[in-house]
Coordinates of N, CA and C in Angstrom, one line a residue:
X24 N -4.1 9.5 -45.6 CA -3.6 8.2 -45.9 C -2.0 8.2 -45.9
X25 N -1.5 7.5 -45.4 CA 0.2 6.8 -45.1 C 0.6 7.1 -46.5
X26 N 1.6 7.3 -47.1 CA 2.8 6.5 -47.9 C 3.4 5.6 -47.7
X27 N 4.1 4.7 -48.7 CA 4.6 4.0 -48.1 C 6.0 4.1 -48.0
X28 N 6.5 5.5 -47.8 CA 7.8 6.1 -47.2 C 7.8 6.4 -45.8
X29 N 6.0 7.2 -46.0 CA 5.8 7.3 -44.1 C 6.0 5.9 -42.9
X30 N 5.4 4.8 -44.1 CA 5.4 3.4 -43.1 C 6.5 3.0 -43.4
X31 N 7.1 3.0 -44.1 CA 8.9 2.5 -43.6 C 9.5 3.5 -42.8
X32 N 9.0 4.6 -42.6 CA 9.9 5.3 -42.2 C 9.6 5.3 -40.3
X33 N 8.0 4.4 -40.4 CA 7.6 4.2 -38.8 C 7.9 3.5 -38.7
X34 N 8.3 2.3 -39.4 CA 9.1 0.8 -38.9 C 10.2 0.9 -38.7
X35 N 10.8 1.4 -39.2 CA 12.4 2.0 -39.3 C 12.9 2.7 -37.3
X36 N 11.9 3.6 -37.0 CA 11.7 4.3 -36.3 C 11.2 3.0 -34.7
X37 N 10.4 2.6 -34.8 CA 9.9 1.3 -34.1 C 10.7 0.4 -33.8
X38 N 11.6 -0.2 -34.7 CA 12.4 -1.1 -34.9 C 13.8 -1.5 -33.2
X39 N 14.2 -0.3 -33.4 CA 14.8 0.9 -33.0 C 14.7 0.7 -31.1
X40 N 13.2 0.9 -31.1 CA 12.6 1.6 -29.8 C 12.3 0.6 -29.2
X41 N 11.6 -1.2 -30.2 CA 11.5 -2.4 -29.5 C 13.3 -3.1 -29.0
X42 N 14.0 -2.8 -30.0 CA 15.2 -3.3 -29.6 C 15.4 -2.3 -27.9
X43 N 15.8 -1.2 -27.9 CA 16.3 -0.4 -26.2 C 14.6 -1.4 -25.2
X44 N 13.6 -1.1 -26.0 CA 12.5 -1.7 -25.0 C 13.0 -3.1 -24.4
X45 N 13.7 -4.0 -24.8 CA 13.7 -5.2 -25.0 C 15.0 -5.1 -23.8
X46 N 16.2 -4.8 -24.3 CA 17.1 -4.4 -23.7 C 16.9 -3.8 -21.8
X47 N 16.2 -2.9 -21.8 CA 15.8 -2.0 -20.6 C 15.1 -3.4 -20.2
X48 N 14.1 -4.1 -20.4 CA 13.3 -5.2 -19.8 C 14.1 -6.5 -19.2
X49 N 15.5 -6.8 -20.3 CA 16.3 -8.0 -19.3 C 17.4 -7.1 -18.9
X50 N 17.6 -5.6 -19.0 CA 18.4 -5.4 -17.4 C 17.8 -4.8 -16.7
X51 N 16.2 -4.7 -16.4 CA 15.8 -4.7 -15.2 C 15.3 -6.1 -14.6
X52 N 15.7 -7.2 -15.4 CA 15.5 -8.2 -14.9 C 16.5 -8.9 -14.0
X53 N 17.9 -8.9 -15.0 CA 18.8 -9.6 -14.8 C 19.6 -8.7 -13.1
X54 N 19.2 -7.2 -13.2 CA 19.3 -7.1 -11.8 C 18.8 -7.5 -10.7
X55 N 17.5 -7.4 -10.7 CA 16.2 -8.0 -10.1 C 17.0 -9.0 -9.8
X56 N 17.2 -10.2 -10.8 CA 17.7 -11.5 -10.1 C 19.1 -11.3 -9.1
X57 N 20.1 -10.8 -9.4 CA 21.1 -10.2 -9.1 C 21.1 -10.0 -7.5
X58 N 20.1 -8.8 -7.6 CA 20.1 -7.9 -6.2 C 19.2 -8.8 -5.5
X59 N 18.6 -9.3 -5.6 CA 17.3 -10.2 -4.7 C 18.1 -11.4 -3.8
X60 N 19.6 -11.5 -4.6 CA 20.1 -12.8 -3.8 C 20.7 -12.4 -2.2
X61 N 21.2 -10.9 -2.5 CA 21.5 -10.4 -1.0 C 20.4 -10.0 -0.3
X62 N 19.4 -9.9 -0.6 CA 18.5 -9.2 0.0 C 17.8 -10.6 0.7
X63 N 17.9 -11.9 0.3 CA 17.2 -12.6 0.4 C 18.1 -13.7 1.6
X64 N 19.5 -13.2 1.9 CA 20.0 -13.4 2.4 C 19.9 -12.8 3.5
X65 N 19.6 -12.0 4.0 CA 19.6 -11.0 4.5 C 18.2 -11.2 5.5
X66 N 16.9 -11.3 5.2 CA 15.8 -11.4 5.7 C 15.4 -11.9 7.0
X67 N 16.5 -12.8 7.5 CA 16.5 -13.5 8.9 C 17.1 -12.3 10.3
X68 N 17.5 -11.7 9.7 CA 18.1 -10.3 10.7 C 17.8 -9.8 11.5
X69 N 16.4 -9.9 10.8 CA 15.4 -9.1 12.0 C 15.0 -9.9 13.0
X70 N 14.8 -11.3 12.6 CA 14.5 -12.7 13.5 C 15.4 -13.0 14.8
X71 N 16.4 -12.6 14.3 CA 17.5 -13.2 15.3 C 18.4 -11.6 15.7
X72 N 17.8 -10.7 15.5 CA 18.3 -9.6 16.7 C 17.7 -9.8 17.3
X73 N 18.5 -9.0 18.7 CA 17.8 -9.6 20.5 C 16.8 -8.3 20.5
X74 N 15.6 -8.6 20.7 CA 14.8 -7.6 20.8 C 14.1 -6.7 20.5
X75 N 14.5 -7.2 18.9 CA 13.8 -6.2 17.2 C 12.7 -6.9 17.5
X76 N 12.5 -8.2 17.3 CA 10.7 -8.0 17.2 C 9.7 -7.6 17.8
X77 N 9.7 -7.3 19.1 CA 9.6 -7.3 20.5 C 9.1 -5.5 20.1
X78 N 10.3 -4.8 19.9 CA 10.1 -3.3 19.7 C 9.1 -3.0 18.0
X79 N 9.7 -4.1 16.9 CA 8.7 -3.6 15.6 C 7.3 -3.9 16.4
X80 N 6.8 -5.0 16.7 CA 5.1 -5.3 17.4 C 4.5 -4.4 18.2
X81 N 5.9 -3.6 19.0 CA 4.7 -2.8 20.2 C 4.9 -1.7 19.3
X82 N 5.6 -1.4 18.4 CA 5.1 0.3 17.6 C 4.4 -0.2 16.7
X83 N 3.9 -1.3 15.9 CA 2.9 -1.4 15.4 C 1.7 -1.3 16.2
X84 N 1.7 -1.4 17.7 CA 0.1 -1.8 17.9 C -0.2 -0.4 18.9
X85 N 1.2 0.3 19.3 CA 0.9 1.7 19.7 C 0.5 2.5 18.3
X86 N 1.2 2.4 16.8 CA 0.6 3.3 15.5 C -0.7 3.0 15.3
X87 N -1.4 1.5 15.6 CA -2.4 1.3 15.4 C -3.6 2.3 16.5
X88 N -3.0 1.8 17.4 CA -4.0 2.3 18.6 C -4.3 4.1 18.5
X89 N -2.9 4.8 18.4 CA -3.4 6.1 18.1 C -4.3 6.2 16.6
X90 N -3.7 5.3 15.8 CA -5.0 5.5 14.2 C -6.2 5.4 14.6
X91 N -6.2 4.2 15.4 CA -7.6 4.2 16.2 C -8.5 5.1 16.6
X92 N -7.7 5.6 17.9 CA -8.3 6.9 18.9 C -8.2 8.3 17.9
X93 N -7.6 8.3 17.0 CA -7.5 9.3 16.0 C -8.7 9.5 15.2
X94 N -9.1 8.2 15.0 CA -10.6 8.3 13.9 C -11.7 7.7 14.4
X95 N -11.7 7.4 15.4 CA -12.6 8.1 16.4 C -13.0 9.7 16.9
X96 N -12.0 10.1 17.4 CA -12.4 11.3 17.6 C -12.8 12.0 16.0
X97 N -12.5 12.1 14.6 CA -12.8 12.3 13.7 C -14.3 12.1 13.8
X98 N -14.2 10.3 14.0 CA -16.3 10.6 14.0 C -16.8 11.1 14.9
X99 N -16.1 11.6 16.1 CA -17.6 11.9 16.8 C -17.5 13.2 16.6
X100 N -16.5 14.2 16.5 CA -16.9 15.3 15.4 C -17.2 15.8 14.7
X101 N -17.6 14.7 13.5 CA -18.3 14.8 12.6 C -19.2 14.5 12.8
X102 N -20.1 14.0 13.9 CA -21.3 13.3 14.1 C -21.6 14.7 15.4
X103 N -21.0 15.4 15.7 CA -21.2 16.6 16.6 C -21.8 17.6 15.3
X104 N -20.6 17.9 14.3 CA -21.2 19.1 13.4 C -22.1 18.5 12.7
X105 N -22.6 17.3 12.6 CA -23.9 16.8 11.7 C -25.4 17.6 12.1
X106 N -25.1 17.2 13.3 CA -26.4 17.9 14.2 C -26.3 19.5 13.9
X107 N -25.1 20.1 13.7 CA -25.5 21.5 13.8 C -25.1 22.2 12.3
X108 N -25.3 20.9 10.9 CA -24.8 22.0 9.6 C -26.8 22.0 9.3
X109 N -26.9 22.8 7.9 CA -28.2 23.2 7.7 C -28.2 22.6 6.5
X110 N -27.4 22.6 5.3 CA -27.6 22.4 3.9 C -27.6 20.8 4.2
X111 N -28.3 20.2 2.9 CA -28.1 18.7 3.1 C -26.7 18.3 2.5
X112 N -26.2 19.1 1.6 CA -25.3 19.0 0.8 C -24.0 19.0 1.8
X113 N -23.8 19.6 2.6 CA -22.8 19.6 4.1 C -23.1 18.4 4.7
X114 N -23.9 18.0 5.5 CA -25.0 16.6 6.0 C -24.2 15.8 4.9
X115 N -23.9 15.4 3.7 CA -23.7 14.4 2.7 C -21.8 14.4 3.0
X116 N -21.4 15.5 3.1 CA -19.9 15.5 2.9 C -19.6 15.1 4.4
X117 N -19.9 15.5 4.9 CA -19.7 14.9 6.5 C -20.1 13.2 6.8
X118 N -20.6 12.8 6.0 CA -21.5 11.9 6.2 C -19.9 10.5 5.1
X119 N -19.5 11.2 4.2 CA -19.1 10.6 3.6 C -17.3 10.6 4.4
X120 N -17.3 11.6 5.2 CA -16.2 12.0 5.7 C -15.9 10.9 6.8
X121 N -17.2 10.7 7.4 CA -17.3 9.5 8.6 C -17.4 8.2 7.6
X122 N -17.4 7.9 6.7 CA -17.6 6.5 6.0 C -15.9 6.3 5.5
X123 N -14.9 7.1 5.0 CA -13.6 7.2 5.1 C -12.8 6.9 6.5
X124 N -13.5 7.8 6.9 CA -12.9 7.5 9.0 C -12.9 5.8 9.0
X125 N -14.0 5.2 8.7 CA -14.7 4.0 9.1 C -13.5 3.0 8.1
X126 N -13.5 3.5 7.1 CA -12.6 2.9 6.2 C -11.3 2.7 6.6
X127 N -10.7 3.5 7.0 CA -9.5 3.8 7.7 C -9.1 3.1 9.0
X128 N -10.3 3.1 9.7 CA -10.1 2.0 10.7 C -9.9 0.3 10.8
X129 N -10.9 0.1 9.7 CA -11.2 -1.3 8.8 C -9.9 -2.1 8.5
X130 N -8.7 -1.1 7.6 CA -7.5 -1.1 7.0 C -6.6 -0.9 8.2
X131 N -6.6 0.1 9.1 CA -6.0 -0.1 10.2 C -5.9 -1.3 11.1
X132 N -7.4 -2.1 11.5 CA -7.4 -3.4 12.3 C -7.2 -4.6 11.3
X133 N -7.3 -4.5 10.3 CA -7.1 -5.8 9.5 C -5.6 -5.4 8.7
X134 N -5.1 -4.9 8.5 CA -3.7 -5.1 8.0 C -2.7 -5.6 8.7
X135 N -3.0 -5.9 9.6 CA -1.5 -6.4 10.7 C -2.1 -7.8 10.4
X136 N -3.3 -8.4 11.1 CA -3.7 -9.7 11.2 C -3.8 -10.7 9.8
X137 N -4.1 -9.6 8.6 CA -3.6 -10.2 7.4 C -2.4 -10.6 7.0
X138 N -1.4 -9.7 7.3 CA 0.2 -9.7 6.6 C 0.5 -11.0 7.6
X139 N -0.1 -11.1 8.9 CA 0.5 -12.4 9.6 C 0.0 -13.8 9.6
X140 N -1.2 -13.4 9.1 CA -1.4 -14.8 8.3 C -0.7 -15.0 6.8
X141 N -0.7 -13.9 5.8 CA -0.4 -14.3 4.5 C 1.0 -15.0 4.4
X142 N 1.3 -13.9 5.4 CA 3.2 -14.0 5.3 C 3.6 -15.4 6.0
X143 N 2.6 -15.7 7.1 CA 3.2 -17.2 7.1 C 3.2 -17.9 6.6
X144 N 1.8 -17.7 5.8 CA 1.3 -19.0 4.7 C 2.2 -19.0 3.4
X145 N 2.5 -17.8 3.1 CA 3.8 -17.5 1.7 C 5.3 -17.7 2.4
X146 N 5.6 -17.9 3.4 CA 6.6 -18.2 4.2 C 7.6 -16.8 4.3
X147 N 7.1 -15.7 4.7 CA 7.8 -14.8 4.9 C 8.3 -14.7 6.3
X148 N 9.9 -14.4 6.1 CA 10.5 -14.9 8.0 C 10.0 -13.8 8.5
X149 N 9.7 -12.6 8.3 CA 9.3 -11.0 9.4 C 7.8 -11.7 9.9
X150 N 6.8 -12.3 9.2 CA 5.6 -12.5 9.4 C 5.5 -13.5 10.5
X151 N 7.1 -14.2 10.8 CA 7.2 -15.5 11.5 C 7.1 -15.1 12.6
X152 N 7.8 -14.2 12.6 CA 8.6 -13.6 14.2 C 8.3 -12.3 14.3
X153 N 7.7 -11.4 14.3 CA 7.2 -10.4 14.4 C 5.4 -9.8 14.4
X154 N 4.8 -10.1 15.6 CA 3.4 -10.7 15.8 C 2.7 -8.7 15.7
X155 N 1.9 -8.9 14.3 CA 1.5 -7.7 14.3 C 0.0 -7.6 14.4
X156 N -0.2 -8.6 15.0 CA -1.9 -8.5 15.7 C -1.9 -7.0 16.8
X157 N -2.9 -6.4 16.5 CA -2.8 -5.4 17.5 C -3.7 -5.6 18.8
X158 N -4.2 -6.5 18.8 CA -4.6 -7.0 20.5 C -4.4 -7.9 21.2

């Protein structure tokens, strides 16, 4: 059981730690606001260089396409050594190894086509002008 020297002496102690808490929270705020006004200035840059969008879309849909052909070959190797492991327990990890592949691909084709609908609909200018559909 506390004293009540121990509990003053943790409020005392607390007191202390909400004040710097409180502090650290409006100047990571008041930068936040601060820094966000250049940055937000700033965002049209990529829109109006001659030929940035042009180059960010086709290395988006060449990174996609090798992720692609990448996890593919993943499955059909793992659907090659399926046929030749013995334990079922190997059969299970391989099995889950190809449900990750699958996963990865899923996140690979739908993250471009998402960000360019969200970002137009939240009015982001890179989402406007920078077409990250990969086909």
């Amino acid at each position: 059981m506390k004293s009540n020297s121990d509990t003053a002496n943790q409020e005392g102690i607390e007191q202390p730690n909400r004040r710097v808490g409180r502090r650290a929270l409006f100047t990571i705020v008041a930068v936040s606001l601060i820094a966000a006004e250049p940055a937000l200035a700033q965002t049209s840059a990529v829109c109006e260089a001659d030929g940035l969008p042009e180059v960010i879309s086709e290395f988006f849909q060449l990174t996609t396409g090798i992720g692609v052909i990448g996890a593919v070959a993943v499955w059909q190797g793992d659907s090659l050594l399926e046929m030749f492991t013995v334990s079922p327990d190997q059969r299970e990890r391989l099995k889950r190894h190809k449900r990750v592949a699958l996963k990865s691909v899923v996140i690979l084709l739908g993250l471009g086509p998402l960000y360019t609908v969200a970002g137009s609909m939240m009015g982001l200018p890179l989402a406007e002008c920078v077409d990250l559909v990969p086909w």
